[in-house]
Short mmCIF file of N, CA and C in Angstrom, two decimals:
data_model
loop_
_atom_site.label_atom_id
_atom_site.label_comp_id
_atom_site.label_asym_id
_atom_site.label_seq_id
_atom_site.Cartn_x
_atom_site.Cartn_y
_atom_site.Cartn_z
N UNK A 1 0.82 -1.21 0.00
CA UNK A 1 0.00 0.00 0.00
C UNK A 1 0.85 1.27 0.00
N UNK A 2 1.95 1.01 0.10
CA UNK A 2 2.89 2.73 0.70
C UNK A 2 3.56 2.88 -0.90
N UNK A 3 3.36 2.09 -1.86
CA UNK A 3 3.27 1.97 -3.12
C UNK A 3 2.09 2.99 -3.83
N UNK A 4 0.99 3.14 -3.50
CA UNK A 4 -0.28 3.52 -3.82
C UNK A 4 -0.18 4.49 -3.15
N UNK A 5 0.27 5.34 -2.23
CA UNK A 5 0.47 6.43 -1.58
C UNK A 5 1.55 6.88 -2.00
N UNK A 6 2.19 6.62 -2.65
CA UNK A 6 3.32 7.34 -2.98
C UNK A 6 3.18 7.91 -4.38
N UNK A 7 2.50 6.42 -5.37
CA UNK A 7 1.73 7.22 -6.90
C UNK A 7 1.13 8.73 -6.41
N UNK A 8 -0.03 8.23 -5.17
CA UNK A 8 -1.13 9.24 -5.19
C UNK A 8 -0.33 10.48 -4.86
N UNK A 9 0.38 10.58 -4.03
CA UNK A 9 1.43 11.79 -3.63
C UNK A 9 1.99 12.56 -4.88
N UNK A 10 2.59 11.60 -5.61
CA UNK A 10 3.48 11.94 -7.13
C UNK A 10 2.15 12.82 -7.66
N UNK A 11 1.19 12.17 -8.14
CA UNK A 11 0.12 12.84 -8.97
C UNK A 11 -0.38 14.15 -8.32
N UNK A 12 -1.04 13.93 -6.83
CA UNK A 12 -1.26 15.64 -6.38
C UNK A 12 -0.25 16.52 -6.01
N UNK A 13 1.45 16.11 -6.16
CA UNK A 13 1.56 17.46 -6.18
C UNK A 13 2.09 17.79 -7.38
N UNK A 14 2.12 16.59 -8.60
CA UNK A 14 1.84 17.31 -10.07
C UNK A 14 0.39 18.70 -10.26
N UNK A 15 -0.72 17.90 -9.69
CA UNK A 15 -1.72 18.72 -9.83
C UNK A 15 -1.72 20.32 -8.65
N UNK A 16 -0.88 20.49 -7.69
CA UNK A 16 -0.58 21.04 -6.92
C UNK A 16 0.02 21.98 -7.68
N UNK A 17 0.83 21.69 -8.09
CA UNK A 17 2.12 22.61 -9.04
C UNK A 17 0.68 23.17 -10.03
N UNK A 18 0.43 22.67 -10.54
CA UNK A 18 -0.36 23.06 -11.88
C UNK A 18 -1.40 24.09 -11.02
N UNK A 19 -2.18 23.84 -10.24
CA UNK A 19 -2.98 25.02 -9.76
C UNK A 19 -2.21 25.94 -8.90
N UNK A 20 -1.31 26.12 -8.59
CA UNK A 20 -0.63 27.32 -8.35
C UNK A 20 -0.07 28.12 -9.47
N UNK A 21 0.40 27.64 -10.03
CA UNK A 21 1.02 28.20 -11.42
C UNK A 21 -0.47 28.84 -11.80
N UNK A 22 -1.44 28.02 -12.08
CA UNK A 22 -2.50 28.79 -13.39
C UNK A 22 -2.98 29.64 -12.34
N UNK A 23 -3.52 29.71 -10.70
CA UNK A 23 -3.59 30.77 -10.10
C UNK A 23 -2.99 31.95 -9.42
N UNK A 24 -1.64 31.58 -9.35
CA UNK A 24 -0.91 32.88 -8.69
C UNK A 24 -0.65 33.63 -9.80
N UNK A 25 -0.84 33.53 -10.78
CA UNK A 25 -0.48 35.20 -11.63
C UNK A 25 -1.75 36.29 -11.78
N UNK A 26 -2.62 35.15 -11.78
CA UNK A 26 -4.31 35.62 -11.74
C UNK A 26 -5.14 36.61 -10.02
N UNK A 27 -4.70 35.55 -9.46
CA UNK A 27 -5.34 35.47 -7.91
C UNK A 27 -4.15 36.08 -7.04
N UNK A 28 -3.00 36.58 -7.27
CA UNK A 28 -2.06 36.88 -6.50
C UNK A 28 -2.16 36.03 -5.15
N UNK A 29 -2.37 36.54 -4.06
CA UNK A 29 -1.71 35.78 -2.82
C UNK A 29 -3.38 35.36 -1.89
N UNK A 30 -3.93 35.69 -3.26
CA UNK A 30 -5.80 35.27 -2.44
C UNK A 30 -5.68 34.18 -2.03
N UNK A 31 -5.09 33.05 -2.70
CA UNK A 31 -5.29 31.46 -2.41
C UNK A 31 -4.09 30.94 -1.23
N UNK A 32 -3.41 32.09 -0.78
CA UNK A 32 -2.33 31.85 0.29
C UNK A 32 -1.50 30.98 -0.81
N UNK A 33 -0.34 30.89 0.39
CA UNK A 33 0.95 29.81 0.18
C UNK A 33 0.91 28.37 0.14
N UNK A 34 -0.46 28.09 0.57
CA UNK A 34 -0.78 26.35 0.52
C UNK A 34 -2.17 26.31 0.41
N UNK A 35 -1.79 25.22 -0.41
CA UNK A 35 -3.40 24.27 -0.98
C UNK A 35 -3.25 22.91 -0.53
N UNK A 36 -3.96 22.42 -0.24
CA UNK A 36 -3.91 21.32 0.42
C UNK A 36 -5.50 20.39 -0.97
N UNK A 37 -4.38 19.33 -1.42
CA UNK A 37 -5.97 19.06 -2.68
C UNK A 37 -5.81 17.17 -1.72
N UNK A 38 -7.52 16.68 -1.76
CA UNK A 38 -7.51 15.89 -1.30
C UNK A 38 -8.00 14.86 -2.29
N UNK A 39 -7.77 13.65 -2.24
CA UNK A 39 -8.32 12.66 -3.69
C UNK A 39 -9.14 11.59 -2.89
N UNK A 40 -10.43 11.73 -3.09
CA UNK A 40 -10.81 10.36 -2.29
C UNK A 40 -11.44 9.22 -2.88
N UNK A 41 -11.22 9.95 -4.30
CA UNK A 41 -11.81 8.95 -5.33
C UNK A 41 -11.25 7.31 -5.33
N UNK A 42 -10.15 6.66 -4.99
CA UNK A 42 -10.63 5.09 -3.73
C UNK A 42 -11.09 5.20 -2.84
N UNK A 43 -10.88 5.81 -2.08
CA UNK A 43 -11.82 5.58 -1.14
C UNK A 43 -13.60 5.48 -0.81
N UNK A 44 -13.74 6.61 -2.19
CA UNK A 44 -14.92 6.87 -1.76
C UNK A 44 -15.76 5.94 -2.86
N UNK A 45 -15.17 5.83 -3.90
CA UNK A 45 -15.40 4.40 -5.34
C UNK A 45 -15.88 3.21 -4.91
N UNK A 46 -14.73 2.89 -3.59
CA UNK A 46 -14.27 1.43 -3.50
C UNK A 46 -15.66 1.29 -1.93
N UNK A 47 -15.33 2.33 -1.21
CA UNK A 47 -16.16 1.30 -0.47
C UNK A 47 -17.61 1.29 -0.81
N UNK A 48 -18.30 1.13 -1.95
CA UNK A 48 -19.51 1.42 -2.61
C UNK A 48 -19.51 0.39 -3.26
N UNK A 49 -18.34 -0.67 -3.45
CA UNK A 49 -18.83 -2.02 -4.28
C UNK A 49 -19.02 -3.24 -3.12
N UNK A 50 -20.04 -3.87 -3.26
CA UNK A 50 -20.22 -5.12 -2.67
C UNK A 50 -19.14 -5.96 -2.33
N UNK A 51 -18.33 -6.42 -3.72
CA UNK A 51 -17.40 -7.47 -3.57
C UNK A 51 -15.83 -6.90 -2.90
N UNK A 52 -15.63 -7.66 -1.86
CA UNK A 52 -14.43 -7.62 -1.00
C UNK A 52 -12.91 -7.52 -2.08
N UNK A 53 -11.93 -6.57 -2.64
CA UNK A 53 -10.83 -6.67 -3.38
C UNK A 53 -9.83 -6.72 -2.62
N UNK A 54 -9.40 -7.90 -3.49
CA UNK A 54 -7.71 -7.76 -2.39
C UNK A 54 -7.09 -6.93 -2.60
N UNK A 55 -6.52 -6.35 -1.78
CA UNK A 55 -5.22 -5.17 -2.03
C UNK A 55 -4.07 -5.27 -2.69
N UNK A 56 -3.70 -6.28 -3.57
CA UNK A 56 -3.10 -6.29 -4.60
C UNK A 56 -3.96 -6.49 -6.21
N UNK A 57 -4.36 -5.25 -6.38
CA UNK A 57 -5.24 -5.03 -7.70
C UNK A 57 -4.31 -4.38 -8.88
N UNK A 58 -4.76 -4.24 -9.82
CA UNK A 58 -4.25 -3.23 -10.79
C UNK A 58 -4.39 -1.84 -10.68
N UNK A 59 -3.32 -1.05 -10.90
CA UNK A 59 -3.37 0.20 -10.61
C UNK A 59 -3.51 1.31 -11.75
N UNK A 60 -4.31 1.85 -11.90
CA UNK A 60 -4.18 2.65 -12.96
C UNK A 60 -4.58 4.02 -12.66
N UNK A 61 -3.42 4.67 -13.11
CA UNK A 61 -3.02 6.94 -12.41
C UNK A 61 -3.07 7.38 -14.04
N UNK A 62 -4.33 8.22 -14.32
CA UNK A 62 -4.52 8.70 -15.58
C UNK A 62 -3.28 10.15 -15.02
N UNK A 63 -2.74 10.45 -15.97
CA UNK A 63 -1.73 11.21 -15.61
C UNK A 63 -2.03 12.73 -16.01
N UNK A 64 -2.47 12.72 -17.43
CA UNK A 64 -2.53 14.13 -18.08
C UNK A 64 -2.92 14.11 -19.42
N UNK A 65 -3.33 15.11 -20.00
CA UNK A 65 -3.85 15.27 -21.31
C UNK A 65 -3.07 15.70 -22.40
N UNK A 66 -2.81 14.95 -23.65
CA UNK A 66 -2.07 15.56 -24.27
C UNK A 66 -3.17 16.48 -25.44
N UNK A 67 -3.30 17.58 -25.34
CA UNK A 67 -4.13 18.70 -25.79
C UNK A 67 -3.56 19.72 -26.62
N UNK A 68 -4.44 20.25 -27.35
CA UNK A 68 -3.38 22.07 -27.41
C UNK A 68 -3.41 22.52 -26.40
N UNK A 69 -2.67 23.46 -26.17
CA UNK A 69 -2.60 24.48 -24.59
C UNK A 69 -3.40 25.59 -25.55
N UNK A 70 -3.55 25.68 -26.57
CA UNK A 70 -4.50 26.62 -27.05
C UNK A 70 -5.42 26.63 -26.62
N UNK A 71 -6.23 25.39 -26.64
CA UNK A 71 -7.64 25.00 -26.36
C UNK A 71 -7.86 24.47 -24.80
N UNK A 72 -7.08 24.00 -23.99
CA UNK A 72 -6.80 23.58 -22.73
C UNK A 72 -5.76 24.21 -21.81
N UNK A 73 -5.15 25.56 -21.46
CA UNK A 73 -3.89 25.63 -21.05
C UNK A 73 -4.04 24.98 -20.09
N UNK A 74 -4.58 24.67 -18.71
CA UNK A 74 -4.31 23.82 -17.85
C UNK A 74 -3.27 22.65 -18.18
N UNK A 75 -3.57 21.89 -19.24
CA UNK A 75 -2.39 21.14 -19.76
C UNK A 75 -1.52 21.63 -20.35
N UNK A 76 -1.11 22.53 -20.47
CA UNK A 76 0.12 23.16 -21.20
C UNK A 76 1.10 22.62 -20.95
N UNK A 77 1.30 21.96 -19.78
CA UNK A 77 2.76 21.13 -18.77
C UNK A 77 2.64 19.66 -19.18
N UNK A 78 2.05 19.17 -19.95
CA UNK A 78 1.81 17.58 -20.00
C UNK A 78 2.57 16.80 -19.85
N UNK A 79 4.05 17.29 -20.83
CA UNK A 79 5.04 17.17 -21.19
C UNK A 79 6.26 16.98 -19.60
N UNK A 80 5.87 17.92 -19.24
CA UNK A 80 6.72 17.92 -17.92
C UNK A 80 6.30 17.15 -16.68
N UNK A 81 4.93 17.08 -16.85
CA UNK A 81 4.28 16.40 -15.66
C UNK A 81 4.09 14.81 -16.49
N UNK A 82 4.05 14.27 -17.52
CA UNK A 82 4.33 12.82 -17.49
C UNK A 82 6.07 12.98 -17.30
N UNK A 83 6.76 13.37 -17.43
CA UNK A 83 8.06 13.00 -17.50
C UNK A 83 8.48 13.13 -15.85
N UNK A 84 8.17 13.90 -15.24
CA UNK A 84 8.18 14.69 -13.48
C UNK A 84 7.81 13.61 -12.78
N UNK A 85 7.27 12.42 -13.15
CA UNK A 85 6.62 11.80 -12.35
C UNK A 85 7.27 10.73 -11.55
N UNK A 86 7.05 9.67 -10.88
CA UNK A 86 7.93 8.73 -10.70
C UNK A 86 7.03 7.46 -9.95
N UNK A 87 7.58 6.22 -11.67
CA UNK A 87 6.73 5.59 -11.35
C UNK A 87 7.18 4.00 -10.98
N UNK A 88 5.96 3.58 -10.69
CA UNK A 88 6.24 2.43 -9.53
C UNK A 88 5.64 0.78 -10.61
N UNK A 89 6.14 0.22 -10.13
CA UNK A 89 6.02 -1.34 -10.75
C UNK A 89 4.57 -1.58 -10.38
N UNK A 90 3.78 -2.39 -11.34
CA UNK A 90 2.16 -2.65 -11.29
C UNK A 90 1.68 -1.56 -11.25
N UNK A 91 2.07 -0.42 -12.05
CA UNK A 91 1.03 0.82 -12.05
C UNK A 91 1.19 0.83 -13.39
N UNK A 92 -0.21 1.17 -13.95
CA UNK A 92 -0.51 1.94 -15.35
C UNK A 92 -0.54 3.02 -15.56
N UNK A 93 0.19 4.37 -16.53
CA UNK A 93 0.09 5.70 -16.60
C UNK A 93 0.04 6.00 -17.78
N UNK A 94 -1.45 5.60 -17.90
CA UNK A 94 -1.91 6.61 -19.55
C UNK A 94 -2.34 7.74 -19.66
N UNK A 95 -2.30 8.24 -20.13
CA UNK A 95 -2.49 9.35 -20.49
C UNK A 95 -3.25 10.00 -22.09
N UNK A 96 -4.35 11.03 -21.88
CA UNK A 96 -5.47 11.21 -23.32
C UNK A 96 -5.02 11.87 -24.22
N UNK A 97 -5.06 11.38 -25.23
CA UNK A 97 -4.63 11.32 -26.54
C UNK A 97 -5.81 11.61 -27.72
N UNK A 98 -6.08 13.22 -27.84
CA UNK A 98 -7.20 13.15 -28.64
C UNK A 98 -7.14 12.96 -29.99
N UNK A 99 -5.56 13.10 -30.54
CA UNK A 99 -5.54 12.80 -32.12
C UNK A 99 -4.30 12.69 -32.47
N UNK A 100 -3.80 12.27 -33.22
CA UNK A 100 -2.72 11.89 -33.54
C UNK A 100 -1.27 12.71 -33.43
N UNK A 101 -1.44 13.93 -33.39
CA UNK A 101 -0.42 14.90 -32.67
C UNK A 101 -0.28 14.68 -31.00
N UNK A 102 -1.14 14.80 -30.47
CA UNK A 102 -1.61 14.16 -29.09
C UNK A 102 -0.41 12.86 -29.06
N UNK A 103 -1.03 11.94 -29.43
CA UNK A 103 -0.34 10.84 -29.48
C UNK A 103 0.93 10.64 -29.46
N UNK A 104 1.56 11.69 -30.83
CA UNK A 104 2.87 11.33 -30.58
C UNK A 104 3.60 11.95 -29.71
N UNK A 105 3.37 13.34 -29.42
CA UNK A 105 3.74 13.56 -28.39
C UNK A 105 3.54 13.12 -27.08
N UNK A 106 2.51 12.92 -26.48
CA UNK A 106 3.02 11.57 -25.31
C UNK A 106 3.91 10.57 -25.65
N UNK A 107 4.23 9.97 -26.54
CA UNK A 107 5.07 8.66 -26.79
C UNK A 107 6.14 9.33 -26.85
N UNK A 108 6.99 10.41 -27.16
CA UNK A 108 7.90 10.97 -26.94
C UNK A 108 7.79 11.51 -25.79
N UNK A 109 6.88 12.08 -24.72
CA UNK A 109 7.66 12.42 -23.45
C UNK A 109 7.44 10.83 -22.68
N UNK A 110 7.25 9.49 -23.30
CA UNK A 110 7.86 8.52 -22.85
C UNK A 110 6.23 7.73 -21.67
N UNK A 111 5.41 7.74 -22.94
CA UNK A 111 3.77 7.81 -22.00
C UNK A 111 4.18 5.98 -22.58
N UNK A 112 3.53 4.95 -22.00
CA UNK A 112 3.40 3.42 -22.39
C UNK A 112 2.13 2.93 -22.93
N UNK A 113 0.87 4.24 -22.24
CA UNK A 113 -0.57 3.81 -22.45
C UNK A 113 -1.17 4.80 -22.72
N UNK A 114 -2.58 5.07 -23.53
CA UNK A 114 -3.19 6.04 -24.18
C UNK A 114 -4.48 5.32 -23.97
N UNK A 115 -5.42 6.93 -23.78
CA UNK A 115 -6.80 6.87 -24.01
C UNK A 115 -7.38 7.42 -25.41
N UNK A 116 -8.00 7.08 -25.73
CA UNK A 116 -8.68 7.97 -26.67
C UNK A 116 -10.23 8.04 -26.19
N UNK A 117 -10.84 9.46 -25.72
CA UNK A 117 -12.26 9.79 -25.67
C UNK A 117 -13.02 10.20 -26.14
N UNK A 118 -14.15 9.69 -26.61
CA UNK A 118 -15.71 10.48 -27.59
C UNK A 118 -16.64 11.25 -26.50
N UNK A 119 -17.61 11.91 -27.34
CA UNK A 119 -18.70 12.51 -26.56
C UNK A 119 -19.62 11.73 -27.13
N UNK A 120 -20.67 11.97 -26.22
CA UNK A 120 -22.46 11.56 -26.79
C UNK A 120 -23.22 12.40 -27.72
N UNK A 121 -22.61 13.84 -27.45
CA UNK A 121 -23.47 14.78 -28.46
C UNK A 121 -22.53 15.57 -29.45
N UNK A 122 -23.18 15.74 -30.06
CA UNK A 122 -21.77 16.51 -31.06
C UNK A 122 -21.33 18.29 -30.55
N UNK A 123 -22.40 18.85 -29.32
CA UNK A 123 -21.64 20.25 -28.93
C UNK A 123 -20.74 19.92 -27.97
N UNK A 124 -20.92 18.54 -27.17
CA UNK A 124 -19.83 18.73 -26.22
C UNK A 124 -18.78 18.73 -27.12
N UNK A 125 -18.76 17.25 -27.99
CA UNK A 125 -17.60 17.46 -29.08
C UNK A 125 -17.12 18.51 -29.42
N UNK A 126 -17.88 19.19 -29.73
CA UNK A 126 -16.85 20.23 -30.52
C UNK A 126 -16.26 21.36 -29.22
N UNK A 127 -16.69 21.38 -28.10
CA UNK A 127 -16.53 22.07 -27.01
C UNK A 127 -15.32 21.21 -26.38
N UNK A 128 -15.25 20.34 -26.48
CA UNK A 128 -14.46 19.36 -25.84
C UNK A 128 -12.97 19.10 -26.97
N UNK A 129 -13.15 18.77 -28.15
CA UNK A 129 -11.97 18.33 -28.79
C UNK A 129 -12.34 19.03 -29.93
N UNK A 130 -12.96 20.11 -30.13
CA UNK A 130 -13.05 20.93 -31.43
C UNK A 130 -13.33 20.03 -32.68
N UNK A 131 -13.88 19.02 -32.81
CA UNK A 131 -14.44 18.54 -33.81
C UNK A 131 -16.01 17.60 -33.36
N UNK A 132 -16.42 17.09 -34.75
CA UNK A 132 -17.40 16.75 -34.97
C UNK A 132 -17.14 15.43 -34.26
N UNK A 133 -17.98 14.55 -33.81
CA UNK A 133 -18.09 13.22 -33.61
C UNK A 133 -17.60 12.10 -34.66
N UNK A 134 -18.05 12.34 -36.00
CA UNK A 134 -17.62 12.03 -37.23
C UNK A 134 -15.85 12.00 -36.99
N UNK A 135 -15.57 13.25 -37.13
CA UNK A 135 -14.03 13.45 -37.52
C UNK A 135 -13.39 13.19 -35.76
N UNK A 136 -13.74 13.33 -34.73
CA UNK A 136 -13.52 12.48 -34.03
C UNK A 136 -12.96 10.98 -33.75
N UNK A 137 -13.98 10.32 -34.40
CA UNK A 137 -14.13 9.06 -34.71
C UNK A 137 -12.65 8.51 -35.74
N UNK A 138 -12.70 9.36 -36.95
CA UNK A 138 -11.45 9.46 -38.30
C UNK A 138 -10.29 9.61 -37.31
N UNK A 139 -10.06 10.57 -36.43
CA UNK A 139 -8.60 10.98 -35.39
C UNK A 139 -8.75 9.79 -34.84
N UNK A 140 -9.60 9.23 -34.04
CA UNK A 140 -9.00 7.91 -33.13
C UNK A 140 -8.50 6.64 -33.92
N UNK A 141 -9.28 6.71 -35.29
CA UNK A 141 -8.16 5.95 -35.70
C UNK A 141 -7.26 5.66 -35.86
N UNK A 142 -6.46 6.87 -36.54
CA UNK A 142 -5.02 7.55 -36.36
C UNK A 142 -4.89 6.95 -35.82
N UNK A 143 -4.94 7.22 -34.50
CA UNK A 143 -4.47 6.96 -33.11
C UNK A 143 -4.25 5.56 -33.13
N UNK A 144 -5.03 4.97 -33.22
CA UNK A 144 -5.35 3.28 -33.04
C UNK A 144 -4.31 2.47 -34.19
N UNK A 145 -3.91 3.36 -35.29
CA UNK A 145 -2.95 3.15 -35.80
C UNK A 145 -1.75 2.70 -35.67
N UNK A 146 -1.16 4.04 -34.98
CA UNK A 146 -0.01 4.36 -34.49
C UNK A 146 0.02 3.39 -33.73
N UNK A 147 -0.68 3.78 -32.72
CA UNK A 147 -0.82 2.58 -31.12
C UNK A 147 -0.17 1.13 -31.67
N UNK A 148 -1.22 0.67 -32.14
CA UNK A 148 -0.71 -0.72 -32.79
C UNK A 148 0.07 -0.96 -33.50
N UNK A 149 0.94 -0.42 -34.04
CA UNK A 149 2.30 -0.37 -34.86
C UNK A 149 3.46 -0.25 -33.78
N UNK A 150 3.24 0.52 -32.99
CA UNK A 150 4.28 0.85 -31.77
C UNK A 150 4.11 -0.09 -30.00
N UNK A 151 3.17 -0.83 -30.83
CA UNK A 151 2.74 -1.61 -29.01
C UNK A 151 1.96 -1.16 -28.29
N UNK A 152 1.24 -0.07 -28.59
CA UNK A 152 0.78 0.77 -27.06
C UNK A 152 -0.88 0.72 -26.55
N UNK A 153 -0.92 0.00 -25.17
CA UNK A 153 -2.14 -0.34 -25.57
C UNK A 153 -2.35 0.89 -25.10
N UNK A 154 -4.34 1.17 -25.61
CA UNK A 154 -5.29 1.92 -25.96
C UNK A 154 -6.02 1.56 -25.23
N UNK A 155 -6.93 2.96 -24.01
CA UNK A 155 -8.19 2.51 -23.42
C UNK A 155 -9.51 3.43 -23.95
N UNK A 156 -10.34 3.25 -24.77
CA UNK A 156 -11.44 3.99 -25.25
C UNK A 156 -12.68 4.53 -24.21
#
């Protein structure tokens, strides 16, 4: 378990770094010198299923988005925060990959696993990854391309 606390540590104070940065130039010293971000998403997931899991499960830390920073700056760091990280044996760290630029750049800052995500309606789409559902659909192939030429599995 001090395995799984140590991912979770790595990841919030990736995300730590990232909300200070996008708020202290904005918010000056409103948000003070410390944030304290809490994740309870196992905790609060897990004790909501019936069946008893052993504590040696699969681990999987979605890491970061590979995006434009045009359209997302929050990710603008993707690059630095998959590479910043430090990771542990039986953990998975994929990371979203909306189109084939996406893609390769995670595989160059050294990502092993990729998502690719759709919407249900076509405004989130285009609000979300600036295209249609259609051409959506055309990019993940790409993707699914690449992936499989290079080994990498893909979670949709």
């Amino acid at each position: 378990m001090a395995a799984v606390a140590n991912v979770w540590k790595s990841v919030l104070l990736n995300l730590l770094r990232r909300f200070k940065r996008t708020y202290s130039s904005s918010a000056g010293d409103a948000f003070g010198s410390y944030v304290k971000i809490v994740e309870v998403g196992p905790r609060d997931g897990l004790q909501n299923i019936k069946v008893q899991f052993d504590s040696v499960c699969c681990i999987v830390v979605e890491v970061t988005s590979f995006v434009s920073p045009k359209a997302i700056s929050q990710m603008a760091d993707h690059k630095e925060v998959m590479t910043g990280i430090k990771c542990y044996p039986n953990v998975n760290y994929p990371v979203l990959t909306p189109n084939i630029k996406g893609f390769e750049a995670a595989v160059n800052a050294g990502a092993k696993e990729v998502a690719i995500f759709g919407a249900a309606s076509e405004a989130f789409s285009w609000k979300n990854i600036n295209c249609s559902i259609v051409d959506s659909l055309q990019r993940f192939e790409e993707v699914m391309k690449s992936a499989n030429k290079t080994n990498i599995p893909v979670r949709g």
